[in-house]
PDB file of C-alpha atoms in Angstrom:
ATOM      1  CA  MET A  57     224.530 179.725  79.410  1.00 42.00           C
ATOM      2  CA  GLU A  58     226.565 182.951  79.506  1.00 43.00           C
ATOM      3  CA  THR A  59     230.022 182.775  80.704  1.00 44.00           C
ATOM      4  CA  HIS A  60     233.012 184.873  81.289  1.00 45.00           C
ATOM      5  CA  PRO A  61     236.603 185.179  81.803  1.00 47.00           C
ATOM      6  CA  ALA A  62     237.918 183.296  84.381  1.00 49.00           C
ATOM      7  CA  ALA A  63     239.439 186.053  86.949  1.00 50.00           C
ATOM      8  CA  PRO A  64     243.165 185.977  87.836  1.00 51.00           C
ATOM      9  CA  ALA A  65     243.841 184.435  90.699  1.00 55.00           C
ATOM     10  CA  ALA A  66     244.315 186.701  94.200  1.00 54.00           C
ATOM     11  CA  GLY A  67     248.181 187.619  94.264  1.00 53.00           C
ATOM     12  CA  THR A  68     248.490 187.144  90.736  1.00 49.00           C
ATOM     13  CA  ALA A  69     250.278 190.418  88.741  1.00 54.00           C
ATOM     14  CA  VAL A  70     248.492 191.017  85.571  1.00 56.00           C
ATOM     15  CA  GLU A  71     250.882 192.636  83.396  1.00 68.00           C
ATOM     16  CA  PRO A  72     249.595 195.810  81.726  1.00 78.00           C
ATOM     17  CA  PRO A  73     249.509 195.914  77.706  1.00 87.00           C
ATOM     18  CA  VAL A  74     252.018 197.125  75.660  1.00 92.00           C
ATOM     19  CA  ARG A  75     250.834 200.279  74.188  1.00 95.00           C
ATOM     20  CA  VAL A  76     252.431 201.159  70.537  1.00 96.00           C
ATOM     21  CA  LEU A  77     251.832 203.666  67.795  1.00 96.00           C
ATOM     22  CA  VAL A  78     252.774 202.694  64.595  1.00 96.00           C
ATOM     23  CA  ALA A  79     253.947 205.846  62.029  1.00 95.00           C
ATOM     24  CA  ASP A  80     254.247 205.050  58.367  1.00 93.00           C
ATOM     25  CA  ASP A  81     253.160 206.831  55.327  1.00 92.00           C
ATOM     26  CA  ASN A  82     251.991 203.607  53.689  1.00 91.00           C
ATOM     27  CA  PRO A  83     248.459 202.767  54.536  1.00 90.00           C
ATOM     28  CA  ILE A  84     248.827 199.131  53.667  1.00 87.00           C
ATOM     29  CA  VAL A  85     252.132 199.014  55.279  1.00 88.00           C
ATOM     30  CA  ARG A  86     250.400 200.562  58.345  1.00 89.00           C
ATOM     31  CA  ALA A  87     247.314 198.541  58.399  1.00 90.00           C
ATOM     32  CA  GLY A  88     249.763 194.971  58.237  1.00 88.00           C
ATOM     33  CA  LEU A  89     251.490 196.175  60.988  1.00 89.00           C
ATOM     34  CA  VAL A  90     248.710 196.721  63.208  1.00 91.00           C
ATOM     35  CA  SER A  91     247.553 193.329  62.714  1.00 90.00           C
ATOM     36  CA  LEU A  92     250.373 191.582  63.484  1.00 88.00           C
ATOM     37  CA  LEU A  93     251.017 193.474  66.562  1.00 91.00           C
ATOM     38  CA  GLU A  94     247.644 193.105  67.653  1.00 91.00           C
ATOM     39  CA  ALA A  95     247.679 189.149  66.713  1.00 89.00           C
ATOM     40  CA  GLY A  96     250.990 189.268  68.959  1.00 89.00           C
ATOM     41  CA  GLY A  97     248.796 190.517  72.232  1.00 92.00           C
ATOM     42  CA  LEU A  98     250.188 194.117  71.757  1.00 94.00           C
ATOM     43  CA  THR A  99     247.793 196.985  71.639  1.00 94.00           C
ATOM     44  CA  VAL A 100     248.152 199.766  69.071  1.00 95.00           C
ATOM     45  CA  VAL A 101     247.204 202.718  70.458  1.00 96.00           C
ATOM     46  CA  GLY A 102     246.967 205.226  67.258  1.00 95.00           C
ATOM     47  CA  GLU A 103     248.378 205.402  63.801  1.00 96.00           C
ATOM     48  CA  ALA A 104     250.551 208.179  61.667  1.00 95.00           C
ATOM     49  CA  VAL A 105     251.070 209.172  58.497  1.00 94.00           C
ATOM     50  CA  ASP A 106     254.573 210.961  58.833  1.00 94.00           C
ATOM     51  CA  GLY A 107     257.406 212.478  61.266  1.00 94.00           C
ATOM     52  CA  ALA A 108     255.352 215.351  62.642  1.00 95.00           C
ATOM     53  CA  HIS A 109     252.250 213.377  63.028  1.00 96.00           C
ATOM     54  CA  ALA A 110     254.013 210.710  65.201  1.00 96.00           C
ATOM     55  CA  ILE A 111     255.358 213.551  67.351  1.00 96.00           C
ATOM     56  CA  GLU A 112     252.209 214.696  68.098  1.00 96.00           C
ATOM     57  CA  GLN A 113     250.336 211.394  68.229  1.00 96.00           C
ATOM     58  CA  ALA A 114     253.326 210.560  71.078  1.00 96.00           C
ATOM     59  CA  ARG A 115     252.501 213.683  72.963  1.00 96.00           C
ATOM     60  CA  LEU A 116     248.894 213.153  73.034  1.00 96.00           C
ATOM     61  CA  LEU A 117     248.906 209.436  73.635  1.00 95.00           C
ATOM     62  CA  ARG A 118     251.953 208.252  75.419  1.00 95.00           C
ATOM     63  CA  PRO A 119     252.540 205.063  74.177  1.00 96.00           C
ATOM     64  CA  ASP A 120     255.223 202.753  75.142  1.00 95.00           C
ATOM     65  CA  LEU A 121     256.721 202.152  72.045  1.00 95.00           C
ATOM     66  CA  VAL A 122     256.696 204.136  68.576  1.00 96.00           C
ATOM     67  CA  LEU A 123     257.429 201.942  65.726  1.00 94.00           C
ATOM     68  CA  LEU A 124     258.880 204.428  63.287  1.00 94.00           C
ATOM     69  CA  ASP A 125     259.244 204.132  59.346  1.00 93.00           C
ATOM     70  CA  VAL A 126     262.184 206.308  57.972  1.00 91.00           C
ATOM     71  CA  ARG A 127     261.206 207.588  54.754  1.00 89.00           C
ATOM     72  CA  MET A 128     258.215 209.655  55.080  1.00 91.00           C
ATOM     73  CA  PRO A 129     257.304 212.978  53.395  1.00 89.00           C
ATOM     74  CA  GLY A 130     257.657 216.292  55.012  1.00 90.00           C
ATOM     75  CA  THR A 131     259.462 215.016  58.661  1.00 91.00           C
ATOM     76  CA  ASP A 132     260.878 211.854  57.759  1.00 92.00           C
ATOM     77  CA  GLY A 133     261.506 209.231  60.903  1.00 93.00           C
ATOM     78  CA  VAL A 134     265.295 209.910  61.559  1.00 92.00           C
ATOM     79  CA  THR A 135     264.391 213.673  62.284  1.00 93.00           C
ATOM     80  CA  ALA A 136     261.430 212.675  64.319  1.00 94.00           C
ATOM     81  CA  ALA A 137     263.402 210.100  66.312  1.00 93.00           C
ATOM     82  CA  GLY A 138     264.732 212.735  68.452  1.00 92.00           C
ATOM     83  CA  PRO A 139     261.695 214.222  69.772  1.00 94.00           C
ATOM     84  CA  ILE A 140     260.015 211.151  69.911  1.00 95.00           C
ATOM     85  CA  SER A 141     262.799 209.204  71.944  1.00 91.00           C
ATOM     86  CA  ALA A 142     262.443 212.077  74.583  1.00 92.00           C
ATOM     87  CA  LEU A 143     258.792 211.008  75.598  1.00 93.00           C
ATOM     88  CA  THR A 144     259.221 207.148  74.777  1.00 93.00           C
ATOM     89  CA  LYS A 145     260.946 204.389  73.154  1.00 92.00           C
ATOM     90  CA  VAL A 146     261.753 204.174  69.569  1.00 93.00           C
ATOM     91  CA  LEU A 147     262.033 201.443  67.109  1.00 92.00           C
ATOM     92  CA  MET A 148     262.976 202.139  63.652  1.00 91.00           C
ATOM     93  CA  LEU A 149     260.895 199.779  60.970  1.00 87.00           C
ATOM     94  CA  SER A 150     262.336 200.260  57.616  1.00 84.00           C
ATOM     95  CA  TYR A 151     263.119 199.159  54.323  1.00 83.00           C
ATOM     96  CA  ASP A 152     266.349 201.406  53.948  1.00 80.00           C
ATOM     97  CA  ASP A 153     269.664 199.712  55.577  1.00 77.00           C
ATOM     98  CA  ALA A 154     271.964 202.260  54.606  1.00 79.00           C
ATOM     99  CA  PRO A 155     274.818 203.004  56.928  1.00 78.00           C
ATOM    100  CA  GLU A 156     274.394 206.379  57.459  1.00 80.00           C
ATOM    101  CA  VAL A 157     270.620 206.255  57.772  1.00 84.00           C
ATOM    102  CA  VAL A 158     270.701 203.500  60.531  1.00 83.00           C
ATOM    103  CA  GLY A 159     273.711 205.617  62.351  1.00 80.00           C
ATOM    104  CA  ALA A 160     271.574 208.974  62.374  1.00 84.00           C
ATOM    105  CA  ALA A 161     268.516 206.960  63.522  1.00 86.00           C
ATOM    106  CA  ILE A 162     270.537 205.496  66.585  1.00 83.00           C
ATOM    107  CA  ARG A 163     272.470 208.759  67.298  1.00 83.00           C
ATOM    108  CA  ALA A 164     269.106 210.226  67.025  1.00 86.00           C
ATOM    109  CA  GLY A 165     267.771 208.714  70.007  1.00 86.00           C
ATOM    110  CA  ALA A 166     266.269 205.012  68.568  1.00 88.00           C
ATOM    111  CA  SER A 167     266.394 202.184  70.833  1.00 85.00           C
ATOM    112  CA  GLY A 168     266.715 199.833  67.874  1.00 84.00           C
ATOM    113  CA  TYR A 169     266.560 199.207  64.072  1.00 86.00           C
ATOM    114  CA  LEU A 170     264.841 196.429  62.093  1.00 85.00           C
ATOM    115  CA  VAL A 171     265.043 195.949  58.162  1.00 82.00           C
ATOM    116  CA  HIS A 172     261.847 194.518  56.518  1.00 78.00           C
ATOM    117  CA  GLY A 173     262.278 191.202  55.442  1.00 75.00           C
ATOM    118  CA  SER A 174     264.900 190.198  58.106  1.00 70.00           C
ATOM    119  CA  PHE A 175     262.483 189.153  60.661  1.00 71.00           C
ATOM    120  CA  ASP A 176     259.198 187.329  61.298  1.00 77.00           C
ATOM    121  CA  VAL A 177     255.671 188.149  63.213  1.00 82.00           C
ATOM    122  CA  THR A 178     257.160 186.416  66.290  1.00 84.00           C
ATOM    123  CA  ARG A 179     260.565 188.566  66.006  1.00 82.00           C
ATOM    124  CA  LEU A 180     258.934 191.910  65.713  1.00 86.00           C
ATOM    125  CA  VAL A 181     256.560 191.304  68.686  1.00 88.00           C
ATOM    126  CA  GLU A 182     259.617 189.890  70.656  1.00 86.00           C
ATOM    127  CA  ALA A 183     261.550 192.923  69.357  1.00 86.00           C
ATOM    128  CA  VAL A 184     259.010 195.281  70.827  1.00 90.00           C
ATOM    129  CA  ARG A 185     258.328 193.926  73.911  1.00 89.00           C
ATOM    130  CA  ASP A 186     262.207 193.604  74.712  1.00 84.00           C
ATOM    131  CA  THR A 187     262.588 197.324  73.577  1.00 85.00           C
ATOM    132  CA  VAL A 188     259.829 198.305  76.244  1.00 88.00           C
ATOM    133  CA  ALA A 189     261.174 196.306  78.971  1.00 83.00           C
ATOM    134  CA  GLY A 190     264.548 197.535  78.436  1.00 76.00           C
ATOM    135  CA  VAL A 191     266.598 194.241  78.126  1.00 66.00           C
ATOM    136  CA  ASP A 192     267.450 194.302  74.575  1.00 62.00           C
ATOM    137  CA  CYS A 193     267.808 196.927  71.558  1.00 67.00           C
ATOM    138  CA  PRO A 194     267.392 195.178  68.549  1.00 68.00           C
ATOM    139  CA  LEU A 195     269.269 195.289  65.469  1.00 69.00           C
ATOM    140  CA  SER A 196     268.317 193.378  62.499  1.00 62.00           C
ATOM    141  CA  PRO A 197     271.431 191.947  60.669  1.00 62.00           C
ATOM    142  CA  ALA A 198     271.548 194.501  57.951  1.00 62.00           C
ATOM    143  CA  ALA A 199     271.210 197.322  60.589  1.00 64.00           C
ATOM    144  CA  GLY A 200     273.976 195.822  62.899  1.00 65.00           C
ATOM    145  CA  ARG A 201     276.474 195.801  59.714  1.00 63.00           C
ATOM    146  CA  ALA A 202     275.330 198.986  58.854  1.00 63.00           C
ATOM    147  CA  VAL A 203     276.111 200.419  62.409  1.00 62.00           C
ATOM    148  CA  VAL A 204     279.309 198.729  62.337  1.00 61.00           C
ATOM    149  CA  ALA A 205     280.004 200.299  59.018  1.00 61.00           C
ATOM    150  CA  ALA A 206     279.140 203.646  59.773  1.00 58.00           C
ATOM    151  CA  LEU A 207     281.333 203.652  63.069  1.00 58.00           C
ATOM    152  CA  HIS A 208     284.248 202.608  61.301  1.00 56.00           C
ATOM    153  CA  ARG A 209     283.487 205.363  58.681  1.00 59.00           C
ATOM    154  CA  ASP A 210     283.154 207.819  61.425  1.00 55.00           C
ATOM    155  CA  ALA A 211     286.051 206.518  62.975  1.00 50.00           C
ATOM    156  CA  PRO A 212     289.553 209.388  63.235  1.00 50.00           C
ATOM    157  CA  ALA A 213     291.161 208.704  59.868  1.00 48.00           C
ATOM    158  CA  GLY A 214     294.729 209.127  61.736  1.00 46.00           C
ATOM    159  CA  PRO A 215     297.226 211.322  63.198  1.00 44.00           C
ATOM    160  CA  GLU A 216     297.079 215.216  63.055  1.00 42.00           C
ATOM    161  CA  PRO A 217     299.564 216.646  60.202  1.00 39.00           C
ATOM    162  CA  HIS A 218     302.187 217.424  62.656  1.00 39.00           C
ATOM    163  CA  HIS A 219     302.705 213.869  63.570  1.00 37.00           C
ATOM    164  CA  PRO A 220     304.973 211.449  62.065  1.00 35.00           C
ATOM    165  CA  PRO A 221     303.835 209.614  59.143  1.00 36.00           C
ATOM    166  CA  GLN A 222     301.911 206.450  59.754  1.00 35.00           C
ATOM    167  CA  TYR A 223     303.909 204.385  58.059  1.00 29.00           C
ATOM    168  CA  ALA A 224     306.948 205.096  60.256  1.00 33.00           C
ATOM    169  CA  LEU A 225     304.698 204.383  63.354  1.00 30.00           C
ATOM    170  CA  ALA A 226     303.750 201.043  61.536  1.00 33.00           C
ATOM    171  CA  ALA A 227     306.755 198.816  62.963  1.00 36.00           C
ATOM    172  CA  HIS A 228     305.899 199.854  66.901  1.00 36.00           C
ATOM    173  CA  PRO A 229     302.596 200.235  66.936  1.00 36.00           C
ATOM    174  CA  ALA A 230     300.587 201.324  70.198  1.00 36.00           C
ATOM    175  CA  PRO A 231     299.155 198.727  72.244  1.00 37.00           C
ATOM    176  CA  ALA A 232     295.429 197.900  72.129  1.00 36.00           C
ATOM    177  CA  PRO A 233     293.582 198.784  75.042  1.00 41.00           C
ATOM    178  CA  PRO A 234     292.940 195.833  77.199  1.00 46.00           C
ATOM    179  CA  CYS A 235     289.476 194.510  76.662  1.00 55.00           C
ATOM    180  CA  PRO A 236     287.327 194.404  79.672  1.00 74.00           C
ATOM    181  CA  LEU A 237     285.242 191.518  78.520  1.00 78.00           C
ATOM    182  CA  SER A 238     285.767 188.031  79.284  1.00 84.00           C
ATOM    183  CA  ARG A 239     285.660 185.349  76.127  1.00 82.00           C
ATOM    184  CA  ARG A 240     282.000 184.218  76.454  1.00 86.00           C
ATOM    185  CA  GLU A 241     281.149 188.146  76.695  1.00 85.00           C
ATOM    186  CA  SER A 242     283.256 188.667  73.783  1.00 81.00           C
ATOM    187  CA  GLU A 243     281.786 186.205  71.737  1.00 83.00           C
ATOM    188  CA  VAL A 244     278.482 187.328  72.972  1.00 86.00           C
ATOM    189  CA  MET A 245     279.600 191.160  71.759  1.00 83.00           C
ATOM    190  CA  HIS A 246     280.827 189.805  68.276  1.00 79.00           C
ATOM    191  CA  LEU A 247     277.325 188.344  67.605  1.00 81.00           C
ATOM    192  CA  ILE A 248     275.609 191.548  68.761  1.00 80.00           C
ATOM    193  CA  ALA A 249     277.551 193.691  66.278  1.00 75.00           C
ATOM    194  CA  ARG A 250     276.747 191.075  63.724  1.00 72.00           C
ATOM    195  CA  GLY A 251     273.013 192.216  64.540  1.00 71.00           C
ATOM    196  CA  LEU A 252     271.856 188.966  66.012  1.00 75.00           C
ATOM    197  CA  SER A 253     268.625 188.924  68.261  1.00 77.00           C
ATOM    198  CA  ASN A 254     268.774 187.318  71.668  1.00 83.00           C
ATOM    199  CA  GLY A 255     267.387 184.138  70.342  1.00 83.00           C
ATOM    200  CA  GLU A 256     269.750 184.022  67.527  1.00 82.00           C
ATOM    201  CA  ILE A 257     272.569 184.303  70.164  1.00 86.00           C
ATOM    202  CA  ALA A 258     271.402 181.746  72.220  1.00 86.00           C
ATOM    203  CA  ARG A 259     270.926 179.257  69.148  1.00 87.00           C
ATOM    204  CA  SER A 260     274.289 180.163  68.105  1.00 85.00           C
ATOM    205  CA  LEU A 261     276.326 179.532  71.153  1.00 85.00           C
ATOM    206  CA  VAL A 262     274.165 176.582  72.552  1.00 86.00           C
ATOM    207  CA  ILE A 263     272.855 178.438  76.017  1.00 87.00           C
ATOM    208  CA  SER A 264     269.749 180.202  77.244  1.00 87.00           C
ATOM    209  CA  GLU A 265     268.213 183.539  76.189  1.00 85.00           C
ATOM    210  CA  TYR A 266     268.364 183.816  79.830  1.00 86.00           C
ATOM    211  CA  THR A 267     272.208 183.359  80.123  1.00 88.00           C
ATOM    212  CA  VAL A 268     272.467 185.538  77.202  1.00 88.00           C
ATOM    213  CA  LYS A 269     270.564 188.798  78.513  1.00 87.00           C
ATOM    214  CA  ASN A 270     272.833 187.912  81.608  1.00 88.00           C
ATOM    215  CA  HIS A 271     276.028 188.273  79.258  1.00 88.00           C
ATOM    216  CA  ILE A 272     274.600 191.438  77.928  1.00 87.00           C
ATOM    217  CA  ASN A 273     273.478 193.212  81.203  1.00 86.00           C
ATOM    218  CA  ARG A 274     277.446 192.721  82.641  1.00 87.00           C
ATOM    219  CA  ILE A 275     278.596 193.653  78.691  1.00 87.00           C
ATOM    220  CA  PHE A 276     276.629 197.076  79.123  1.00 84.00           C
ATOM    221  CA  ALA A 277     277.861 197.133  82.407  1.00 85.00           C
ATOM    222  CA  LYS A 278     281.529 197.012  82.091  1.00 84.00           C
ATOM    223  CA  LEU A 279     281.400 198.787  78.570  1.00 82.00           C
ATOM    224  CA  GLY A 280     279.591 201.748  80.280  1.00 81.00           C
ATOM    225  CA  VAL A 281     276.541 201.809  77.793  1.00 78.00           C
ATOM    226  CA  ARG A 282     272.942 201.211  77.727  1.00 75.00           C
ATOM    227  CA  THR A 283     272.159 200.399  73.980  1.00 74.00           C
ATOM    228  CA  ARG A 284     273.440 197.868  71.532  1.00 76.00           C
ATOM    229  CA  GLY A 285     274.453 200.388  69.264  1.00 72.00           C
ATOM    230  CA  ALA A 286     276.756 202.342  72.180  1.00 71.00           C
ATOM    231  CA  ALA A 287     278.139 198.908  72.915  1.00 76.00           C
ATOM    232  CA  ILE A 288     279.154 198.483  69.439  1.00 74.00           C
ATOM    233  CA  ALA A 289     280.555 201.682  69.232  1.00 67.00           C
ATOM    234  CA  ARG A 290     282.727 200.957  72.281  1.00 70.00           C
ATOM    235  CA  TRP A 291     283.761 197.630  71.540  1.00 68.00           C
ATOM    236  CA  LEU A 292     284.921 198.150  68.510  1.00 61.00           C
ATOM    237  CA  GLY A 293     287.978 200.441  70.263  1.00 55.00           C
ATOM    238  CA  THR A 294     288.622 197.390  72.674  1.00 53.00           C
ATOM    239  CA  ALA A 295     287.682 194.226  70.914  1.00 51.00           C
ATOM    240  CA  GLY A 296     291.760 193.842  69.933  1.00 43.00           C
ATOM    241  CA  GLY A 297     292.558 193.211  73.912  1.00 41.00           C
ATOM    242  CA  ASP A 298     292.339 189.704  74.610  1.00 39.00           C
ATOM    243  CA  GLY A 299     289.411 188.532  76.873  1.00 40.00           C
ATOM    244  CA  GLN A 300     290.084 186.879  80.178  1.00 39.00           C
TER     245      GLN A 300
END
């Protein structure tokens, strides 16, 4: 006797599948990623072998997200992240965790950056879904540390030459701007800067992921940002103040 899948109950909303484009020059890595994503319930709509191909496929297929490698021949992933991010969400996935590379990718428009070896299948699928939904901008711990390192490196070196020497000001430093975050939000922000995922933050603080997401939404609103990378950059300038 032939059977058919049960139809969804009347009035039940069916979420459309998340459509992903995978861009990596290594065919073995591509095949592995496709298998993992599809096993996690995501739909892989296409594959690309380099940055230029990824841009072309993103324009043609209009996926919900492009999973983009960094080191590819011809047009690399960081270069491709700019034009692709104008079309859809970009999640970098690479072995490269150099601060300048991670920082460049985030500045180019990538919504998140995962480093191979620092996540499992569940985390990868969760990162894709959260990025598409706009509830998270995932950074692997190594990528989070790299962003912080890049921000420190790019910070202004000090006063202009005509200003008094820095040591002359040390006895009376300018007060740090007040931090707009509560103590709990500051704790969450500290863990974000370390590259922890929402689930890892929840386990660290013994709270639910739903509560973590609420904290992050308030943090983004208070800091006037939309991504984790931008939040880290903004927070580094205010973290010296006292929380409430």
